[in-house]
mmCIF file of C-alpha atoms in Angstrom:
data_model
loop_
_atom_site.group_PDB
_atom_site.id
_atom_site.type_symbol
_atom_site.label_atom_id
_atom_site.label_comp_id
_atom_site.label_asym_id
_atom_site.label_seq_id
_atom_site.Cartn_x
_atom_site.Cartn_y
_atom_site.Cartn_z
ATOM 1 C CA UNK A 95 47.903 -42.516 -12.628
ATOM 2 C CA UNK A 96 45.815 -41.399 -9.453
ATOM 3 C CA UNK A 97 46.859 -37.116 -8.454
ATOM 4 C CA UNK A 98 48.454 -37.943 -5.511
ATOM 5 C CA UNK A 99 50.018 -34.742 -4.866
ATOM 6 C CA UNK A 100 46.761 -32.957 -5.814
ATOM 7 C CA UNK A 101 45.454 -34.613 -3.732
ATOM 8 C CA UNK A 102 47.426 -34.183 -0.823
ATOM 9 C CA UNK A 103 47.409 -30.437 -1.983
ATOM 10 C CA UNK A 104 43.293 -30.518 -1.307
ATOM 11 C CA UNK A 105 43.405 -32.498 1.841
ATOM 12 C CA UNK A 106 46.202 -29.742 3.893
ATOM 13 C CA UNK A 107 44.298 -26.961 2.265
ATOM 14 C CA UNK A 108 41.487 -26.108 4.796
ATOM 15 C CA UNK A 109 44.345 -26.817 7.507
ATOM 16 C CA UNK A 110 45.916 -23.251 6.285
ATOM 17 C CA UNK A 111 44.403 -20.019 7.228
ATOM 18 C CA UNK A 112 42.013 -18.947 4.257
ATOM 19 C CA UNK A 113 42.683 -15.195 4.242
ATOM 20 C CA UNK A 114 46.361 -15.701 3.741
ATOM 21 C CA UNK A 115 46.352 -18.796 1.204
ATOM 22 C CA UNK A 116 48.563 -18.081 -2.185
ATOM 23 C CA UNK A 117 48.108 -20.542 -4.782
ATOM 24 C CA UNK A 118 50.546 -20.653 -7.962
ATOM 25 C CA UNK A 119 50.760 -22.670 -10.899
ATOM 26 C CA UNK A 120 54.403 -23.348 -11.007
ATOM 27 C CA UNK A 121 56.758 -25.489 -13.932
ATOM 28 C CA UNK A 122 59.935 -26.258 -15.968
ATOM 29 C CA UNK A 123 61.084 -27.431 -19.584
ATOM 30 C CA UNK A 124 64.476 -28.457 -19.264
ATOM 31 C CA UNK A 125 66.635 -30.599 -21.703
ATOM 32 C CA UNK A 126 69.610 -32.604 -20.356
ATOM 33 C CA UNK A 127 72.746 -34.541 -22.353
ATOM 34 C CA UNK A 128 75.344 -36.677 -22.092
ATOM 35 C CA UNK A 129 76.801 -40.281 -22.602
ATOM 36 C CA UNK A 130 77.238 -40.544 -18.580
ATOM 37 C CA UNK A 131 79.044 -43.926 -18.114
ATOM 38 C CA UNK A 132 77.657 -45.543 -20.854
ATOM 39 C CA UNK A 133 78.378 -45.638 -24.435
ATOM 40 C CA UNK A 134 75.297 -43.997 -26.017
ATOM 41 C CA UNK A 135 74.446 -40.660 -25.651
ATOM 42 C CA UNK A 136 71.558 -39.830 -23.659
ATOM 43 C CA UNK A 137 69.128 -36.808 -24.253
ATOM 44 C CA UNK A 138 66.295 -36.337 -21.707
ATOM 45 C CA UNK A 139 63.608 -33.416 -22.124
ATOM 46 C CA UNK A 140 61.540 -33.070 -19.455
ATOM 47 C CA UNK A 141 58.256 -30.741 -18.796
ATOM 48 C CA UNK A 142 57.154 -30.697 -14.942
ATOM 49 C CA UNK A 143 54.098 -28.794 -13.875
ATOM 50 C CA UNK A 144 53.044 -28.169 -10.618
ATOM 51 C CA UNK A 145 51.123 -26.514 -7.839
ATOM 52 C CA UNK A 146 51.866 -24.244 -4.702
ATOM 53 C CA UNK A 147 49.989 -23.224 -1.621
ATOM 54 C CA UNK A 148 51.540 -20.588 0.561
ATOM 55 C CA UNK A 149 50.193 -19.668 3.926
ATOM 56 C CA UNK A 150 52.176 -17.665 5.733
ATOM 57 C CA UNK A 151 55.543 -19.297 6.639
ATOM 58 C CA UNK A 152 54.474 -22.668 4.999
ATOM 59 C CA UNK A 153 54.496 -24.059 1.739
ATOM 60 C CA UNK A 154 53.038 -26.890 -0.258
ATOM 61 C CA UNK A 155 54.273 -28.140 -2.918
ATOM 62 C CA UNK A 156 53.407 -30.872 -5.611
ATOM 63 C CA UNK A 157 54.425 -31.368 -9.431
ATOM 64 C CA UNK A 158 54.803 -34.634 -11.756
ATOM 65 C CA UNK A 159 56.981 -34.865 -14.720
ATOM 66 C CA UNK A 160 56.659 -35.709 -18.180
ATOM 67 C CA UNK A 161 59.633 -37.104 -19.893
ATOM 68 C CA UNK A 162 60.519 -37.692 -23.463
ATOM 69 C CA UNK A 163 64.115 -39.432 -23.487
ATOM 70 C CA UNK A 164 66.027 -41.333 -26.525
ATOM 71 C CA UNK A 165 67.296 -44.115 -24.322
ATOM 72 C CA UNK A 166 66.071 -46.549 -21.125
ATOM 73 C CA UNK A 167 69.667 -45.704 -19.132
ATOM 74 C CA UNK A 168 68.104 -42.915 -16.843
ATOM 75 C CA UNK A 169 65.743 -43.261 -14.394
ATOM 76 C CA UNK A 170 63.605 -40.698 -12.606
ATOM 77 C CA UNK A 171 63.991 -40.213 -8.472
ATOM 78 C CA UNK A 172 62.998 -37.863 -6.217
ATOM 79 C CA UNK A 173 66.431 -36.673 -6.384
ATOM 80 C CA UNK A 174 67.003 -36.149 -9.909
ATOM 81 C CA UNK A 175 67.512 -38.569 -12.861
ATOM 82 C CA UNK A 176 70.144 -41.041 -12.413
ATOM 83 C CA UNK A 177 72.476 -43.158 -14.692
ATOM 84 C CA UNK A 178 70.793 -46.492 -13.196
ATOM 85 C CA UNK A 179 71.170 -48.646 -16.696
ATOM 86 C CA UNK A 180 67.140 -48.579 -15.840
ATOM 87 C CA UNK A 181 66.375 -52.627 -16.564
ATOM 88 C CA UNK A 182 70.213 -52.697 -17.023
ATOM 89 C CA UNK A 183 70.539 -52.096 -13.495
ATOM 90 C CA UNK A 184 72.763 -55.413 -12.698
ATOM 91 C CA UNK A 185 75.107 -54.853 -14.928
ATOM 92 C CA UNK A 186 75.774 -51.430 -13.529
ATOM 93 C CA UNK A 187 75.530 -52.837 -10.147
ATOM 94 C CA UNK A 188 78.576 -55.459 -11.097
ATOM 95 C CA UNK A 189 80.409 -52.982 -13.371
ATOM 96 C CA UNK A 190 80.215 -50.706 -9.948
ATOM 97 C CA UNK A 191 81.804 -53.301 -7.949
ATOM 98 C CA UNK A 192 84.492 -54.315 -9.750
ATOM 99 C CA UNK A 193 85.991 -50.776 -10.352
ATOM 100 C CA UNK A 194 86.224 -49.931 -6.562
ATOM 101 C CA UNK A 195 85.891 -46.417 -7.807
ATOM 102 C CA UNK A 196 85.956 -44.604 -10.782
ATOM 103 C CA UNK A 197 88.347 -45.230 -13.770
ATOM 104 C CA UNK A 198 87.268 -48.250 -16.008
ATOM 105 C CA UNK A 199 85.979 -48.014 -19.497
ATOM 106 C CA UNK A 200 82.419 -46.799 -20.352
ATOM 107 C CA UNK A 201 79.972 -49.433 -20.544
ATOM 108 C CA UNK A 202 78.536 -51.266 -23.984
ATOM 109 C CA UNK A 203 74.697 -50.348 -24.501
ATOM 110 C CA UNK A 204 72.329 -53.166 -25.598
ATOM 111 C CA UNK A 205 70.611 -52.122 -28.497
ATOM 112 C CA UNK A 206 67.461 -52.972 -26.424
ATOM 113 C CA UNK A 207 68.244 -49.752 -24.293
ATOM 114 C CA UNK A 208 68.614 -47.031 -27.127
ATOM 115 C CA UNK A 209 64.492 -46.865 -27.789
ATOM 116 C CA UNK A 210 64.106 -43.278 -30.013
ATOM 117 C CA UNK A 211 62.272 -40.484 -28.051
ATOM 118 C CA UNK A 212 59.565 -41.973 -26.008
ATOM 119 C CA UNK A 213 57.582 -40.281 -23.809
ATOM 120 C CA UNK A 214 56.206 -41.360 -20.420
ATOM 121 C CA UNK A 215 54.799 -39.814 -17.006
ATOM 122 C CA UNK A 216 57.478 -39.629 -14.010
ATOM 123 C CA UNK A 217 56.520 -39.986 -10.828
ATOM 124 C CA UNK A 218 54.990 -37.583 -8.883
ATOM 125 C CA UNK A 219 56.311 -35.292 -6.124
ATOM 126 C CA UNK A 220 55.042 -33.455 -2.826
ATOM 127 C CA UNK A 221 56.576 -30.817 -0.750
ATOM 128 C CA UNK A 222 56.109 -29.276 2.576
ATOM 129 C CA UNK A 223 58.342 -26.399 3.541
ATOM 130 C CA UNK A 224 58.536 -23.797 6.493
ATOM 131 C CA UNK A 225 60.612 -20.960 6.320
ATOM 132 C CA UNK A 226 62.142 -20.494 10.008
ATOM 133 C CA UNK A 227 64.164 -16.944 9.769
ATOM 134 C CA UNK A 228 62.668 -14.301 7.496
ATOM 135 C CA UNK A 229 64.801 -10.980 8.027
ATOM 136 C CA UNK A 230 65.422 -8.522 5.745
ATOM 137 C CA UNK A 231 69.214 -9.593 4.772
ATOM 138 C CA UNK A 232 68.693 -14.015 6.182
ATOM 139 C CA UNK A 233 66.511 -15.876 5.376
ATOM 140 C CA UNK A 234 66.586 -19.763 6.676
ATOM 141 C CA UNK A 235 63.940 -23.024 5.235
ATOM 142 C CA UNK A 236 63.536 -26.365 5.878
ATOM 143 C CA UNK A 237 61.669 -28.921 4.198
ATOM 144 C CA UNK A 238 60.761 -32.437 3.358
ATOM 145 C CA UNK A 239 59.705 -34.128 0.080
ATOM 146 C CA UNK A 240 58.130 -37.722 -0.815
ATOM 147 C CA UNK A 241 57.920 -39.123 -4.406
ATOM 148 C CA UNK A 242 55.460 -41.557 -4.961
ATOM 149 C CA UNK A 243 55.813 -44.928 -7.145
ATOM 150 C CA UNK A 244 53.267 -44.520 -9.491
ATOM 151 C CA UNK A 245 55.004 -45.920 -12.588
ATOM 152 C CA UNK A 246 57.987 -48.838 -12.978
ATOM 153 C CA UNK A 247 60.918 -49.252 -14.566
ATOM 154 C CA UNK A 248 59.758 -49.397 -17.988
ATOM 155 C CA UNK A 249 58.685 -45.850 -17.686
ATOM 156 C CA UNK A 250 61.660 -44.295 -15.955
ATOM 157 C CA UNK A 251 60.669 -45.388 -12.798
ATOM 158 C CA UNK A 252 62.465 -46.763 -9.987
ATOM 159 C CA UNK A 253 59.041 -48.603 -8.695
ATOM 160 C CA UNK A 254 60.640 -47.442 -4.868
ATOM 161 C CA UNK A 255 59.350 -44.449 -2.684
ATOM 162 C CA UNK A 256 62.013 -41.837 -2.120
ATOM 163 C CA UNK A 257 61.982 -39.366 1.123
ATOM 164 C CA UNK A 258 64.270 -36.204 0.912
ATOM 165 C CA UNK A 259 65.057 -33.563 3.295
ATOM 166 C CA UNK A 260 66.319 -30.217 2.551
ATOM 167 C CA UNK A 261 68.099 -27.247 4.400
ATOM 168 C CA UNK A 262 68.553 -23.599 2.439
ATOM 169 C CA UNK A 263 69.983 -20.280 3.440
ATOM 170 C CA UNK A 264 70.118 -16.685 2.250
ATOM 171 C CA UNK A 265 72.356 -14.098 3.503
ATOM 172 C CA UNK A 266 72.330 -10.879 1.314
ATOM 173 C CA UNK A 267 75.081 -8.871 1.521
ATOM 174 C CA UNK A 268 74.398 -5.425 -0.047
ATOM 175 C CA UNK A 269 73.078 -6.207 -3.457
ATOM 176 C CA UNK A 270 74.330 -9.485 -3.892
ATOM 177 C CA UNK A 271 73.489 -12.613 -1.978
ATOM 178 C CA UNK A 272 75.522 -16.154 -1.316
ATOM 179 C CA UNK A 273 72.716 -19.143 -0.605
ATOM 180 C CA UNK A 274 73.864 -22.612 0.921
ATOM 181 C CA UNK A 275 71.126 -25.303 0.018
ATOM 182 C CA UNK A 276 71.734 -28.991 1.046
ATOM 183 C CA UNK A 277 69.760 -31.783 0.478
ATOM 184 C CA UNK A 278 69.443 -35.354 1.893
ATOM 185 C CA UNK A 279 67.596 -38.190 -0.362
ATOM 186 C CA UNK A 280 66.702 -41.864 1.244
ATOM 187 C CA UNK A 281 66.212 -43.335 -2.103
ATOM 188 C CA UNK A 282 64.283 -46.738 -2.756
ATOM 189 C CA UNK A 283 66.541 -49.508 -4.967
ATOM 190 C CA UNK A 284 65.631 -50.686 -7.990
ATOM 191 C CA UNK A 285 65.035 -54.205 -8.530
ATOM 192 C CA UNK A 286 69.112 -55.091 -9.666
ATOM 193 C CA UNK A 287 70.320 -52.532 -8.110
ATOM 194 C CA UNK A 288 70.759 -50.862 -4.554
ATOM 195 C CA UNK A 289 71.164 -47.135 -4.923
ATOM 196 C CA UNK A 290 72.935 -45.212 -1.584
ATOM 197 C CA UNK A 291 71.270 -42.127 0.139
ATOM 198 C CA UNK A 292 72.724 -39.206 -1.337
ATOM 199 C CA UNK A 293 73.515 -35.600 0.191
ATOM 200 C CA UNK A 294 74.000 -32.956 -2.057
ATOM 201 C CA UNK A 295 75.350 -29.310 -1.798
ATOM 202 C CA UNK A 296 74.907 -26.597 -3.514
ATOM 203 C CA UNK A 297 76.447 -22.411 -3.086
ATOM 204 C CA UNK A 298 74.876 -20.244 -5.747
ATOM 205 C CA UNK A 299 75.763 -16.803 -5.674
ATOM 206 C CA UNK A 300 74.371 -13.689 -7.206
ATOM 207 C CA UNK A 301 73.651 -10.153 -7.480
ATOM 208 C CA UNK A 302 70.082 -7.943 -8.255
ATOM 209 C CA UNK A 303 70.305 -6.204 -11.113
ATOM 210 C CA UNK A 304 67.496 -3.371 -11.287
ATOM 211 C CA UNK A 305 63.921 -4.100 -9.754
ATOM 212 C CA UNK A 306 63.067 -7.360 -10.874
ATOM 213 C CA UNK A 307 66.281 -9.460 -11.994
ATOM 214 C CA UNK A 308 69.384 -11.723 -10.289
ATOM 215 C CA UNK A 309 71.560 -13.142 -12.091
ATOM 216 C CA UNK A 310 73.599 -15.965 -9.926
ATOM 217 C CA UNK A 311 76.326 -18.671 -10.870
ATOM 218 C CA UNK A 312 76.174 -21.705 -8.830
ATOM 219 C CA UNK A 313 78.768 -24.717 -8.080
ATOM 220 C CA UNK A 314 76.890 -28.588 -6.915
ATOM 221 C CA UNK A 315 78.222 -31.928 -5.427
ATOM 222 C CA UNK A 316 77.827 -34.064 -2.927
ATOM 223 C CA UNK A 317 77.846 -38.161 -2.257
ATOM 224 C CA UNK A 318 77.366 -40.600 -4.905
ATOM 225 C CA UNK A 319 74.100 -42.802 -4.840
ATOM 226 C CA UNK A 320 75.831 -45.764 -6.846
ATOM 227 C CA UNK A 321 78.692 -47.867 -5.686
ATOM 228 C CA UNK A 322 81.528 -47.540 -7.462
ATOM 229 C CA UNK A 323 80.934 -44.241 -9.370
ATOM 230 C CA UNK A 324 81.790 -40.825 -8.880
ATOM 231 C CA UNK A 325 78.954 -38.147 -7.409
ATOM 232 C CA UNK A 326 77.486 -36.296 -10.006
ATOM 233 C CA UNK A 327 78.779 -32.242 -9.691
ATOM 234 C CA UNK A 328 78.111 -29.516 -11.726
ATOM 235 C CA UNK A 329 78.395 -25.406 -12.489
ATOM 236 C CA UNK A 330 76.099 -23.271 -13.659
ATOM 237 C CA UNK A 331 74.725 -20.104 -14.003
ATOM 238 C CA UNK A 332 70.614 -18.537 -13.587
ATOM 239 C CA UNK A 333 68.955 -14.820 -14.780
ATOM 240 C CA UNK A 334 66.300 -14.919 -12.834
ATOM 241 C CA UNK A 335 62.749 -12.520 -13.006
ATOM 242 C CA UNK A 336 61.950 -12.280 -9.616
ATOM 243 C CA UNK A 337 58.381 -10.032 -10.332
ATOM 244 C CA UNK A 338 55.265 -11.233 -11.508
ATOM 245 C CA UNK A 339 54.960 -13.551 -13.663
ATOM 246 C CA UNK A 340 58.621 -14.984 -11.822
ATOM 247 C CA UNK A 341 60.855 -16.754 -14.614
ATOM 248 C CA UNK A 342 64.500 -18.421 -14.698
ATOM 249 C CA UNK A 343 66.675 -19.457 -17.855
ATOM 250 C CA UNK A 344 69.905 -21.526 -16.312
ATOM 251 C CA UNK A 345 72.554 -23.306 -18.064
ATOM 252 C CA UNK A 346 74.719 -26.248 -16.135
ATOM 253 C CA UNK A 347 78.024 -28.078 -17.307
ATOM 254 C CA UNK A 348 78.734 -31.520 -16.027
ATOM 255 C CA UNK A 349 81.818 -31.817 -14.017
ATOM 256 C CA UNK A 350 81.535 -35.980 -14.043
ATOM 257 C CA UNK A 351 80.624 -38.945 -15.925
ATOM 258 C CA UNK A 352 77.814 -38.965 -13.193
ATOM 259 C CA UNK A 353 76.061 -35.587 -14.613
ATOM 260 C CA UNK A 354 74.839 -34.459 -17.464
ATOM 261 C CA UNK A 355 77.359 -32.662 -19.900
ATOM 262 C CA UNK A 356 74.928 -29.712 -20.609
ATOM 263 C CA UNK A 357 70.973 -29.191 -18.826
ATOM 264 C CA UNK A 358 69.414 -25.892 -19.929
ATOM 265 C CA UNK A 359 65.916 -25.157 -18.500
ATOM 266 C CA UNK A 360 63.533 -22.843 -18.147
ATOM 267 C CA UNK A 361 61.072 -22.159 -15.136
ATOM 268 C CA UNK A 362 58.049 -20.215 -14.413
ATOM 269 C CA UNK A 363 55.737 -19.498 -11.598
ATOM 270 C CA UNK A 364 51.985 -17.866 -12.622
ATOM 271 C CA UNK A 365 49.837 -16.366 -9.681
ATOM 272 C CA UNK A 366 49.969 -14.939 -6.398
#
């Protein structure tokens, strides 16, 4: 697998002013389950490491993750894993169709699909973001992401390049905060099946407690990237470390068939 994002890391370097460069080491371990619309349960574990270059305003961004999943049924997009059936994708694609929206029974698993933990590289992921208001109580970002098709659908894959905007906000009000962040995805299909372009919301808000810690509670949702199913929404809450090293623990609880039932994770950022 060639270091794309590394690499594009390396190339926009010299482009930022040197005497005001920040460069982190940033990454996750996460665990997600559920049976999603399928009859097998699904448990994904995923470890995604990263870099970050910060010059001024401007950000760049690029990690790749390493999964280790019990099951082919996910697959791995810039926007998040998705129920796709992976190499089941037709059937999902018919099943989709011929429910006209949610409400049928959950679908049989081949025994072909249900593999034992196996672990594989994701695809990786670059960022670019700009933070355009930067007061003391707003703060407003924009960004855009790309995630290359380095592996296939054999290895979580959706072998398609994805493109994803995003939008955030920050208003602090006192000593808590409410954030807005939305997201747009133009996701590539997979071979049986045409996934939709989702746009996803998400309000978190939280509170600092003492010098270094927030703790938050967040609600997500948004449109559905596969005909016929619900979008996938969730709640959640985050304690947060915002000093040096930074760290967040968060729990989430699935609110469809289209999310997880439970994802707990864990996230760190090391350096300047």
């Amino acid at each position: 697998m060639r270091p794309a994002p590394a690499l594009v890391l390396a190339l926009a370097a010299p482009v930022l002013p040197a005497a005001a460069q920040r460069l982190a080491y940033e990454g996750s371990l996460s665990v997600a389950t559920g049976s999603y619309f399928f009859t097998a349960r699904t448990t994904s574990w995923m470890l995604v490491t990263g870099i970050a270059a910060t010059a001024g305003r401007v950000t760049l961004r690029a990690s790749i993750p390493l999964y280790l999943q019990n099951t082919t049924l996910l697959s791995g997009s810039g926007w998040g894993m998705m129920p796709t059936g992976g190499s089941l994708g037709g059937t999902v694609a018919d099943s989709g169709r011929a429910r006209h929206g949610w409400g049928g029974m959950r679908m049989p698993v081949p025994a072909r699909a249900v593999t034992g933990y196996h672990p594989a590289l994701g695809d990786p992921v670059a960022y670019a973001g700009a933070r355009l208001v930067e007061t003391f109580r707003t703060s407003v970002a924009v960004g855009g992401a790309v995630k290359f098709p380095l592996t296939d659908t054999s290895q979580f894959g959706t072998g398609a390049w994805d493109a994803g905007a995003t939008l955030s906000a920050t208003r602090w009000l006192g000593g808590g905060f409410v954030a807005l962040d939305l997201a747009f995805w133009r996701l590539g299909d997979l071979p049986d099946l045409e996934l939709g372009d989702p746009l996803t919301a998400s309000v978190t808000l939280g509170r600092r407690v003492g010098t270094d810690w927030i703790g938050s509670v967040f609600a997500t949702g948004g449109t559905s990237a596969l005909e016929g199913y619900p979008a996938p929404a969730s709640i959640g809450a985050v304690w947060a470390r915002t000093g040096a090293p930074a760290w967040t623990a968060s729990v989430a609880l699935g609110l469809t068939d289209a999310a997880p039932d439970l994802v707990v994770a864990l996230a760190w950022r090391l350096g300047r």
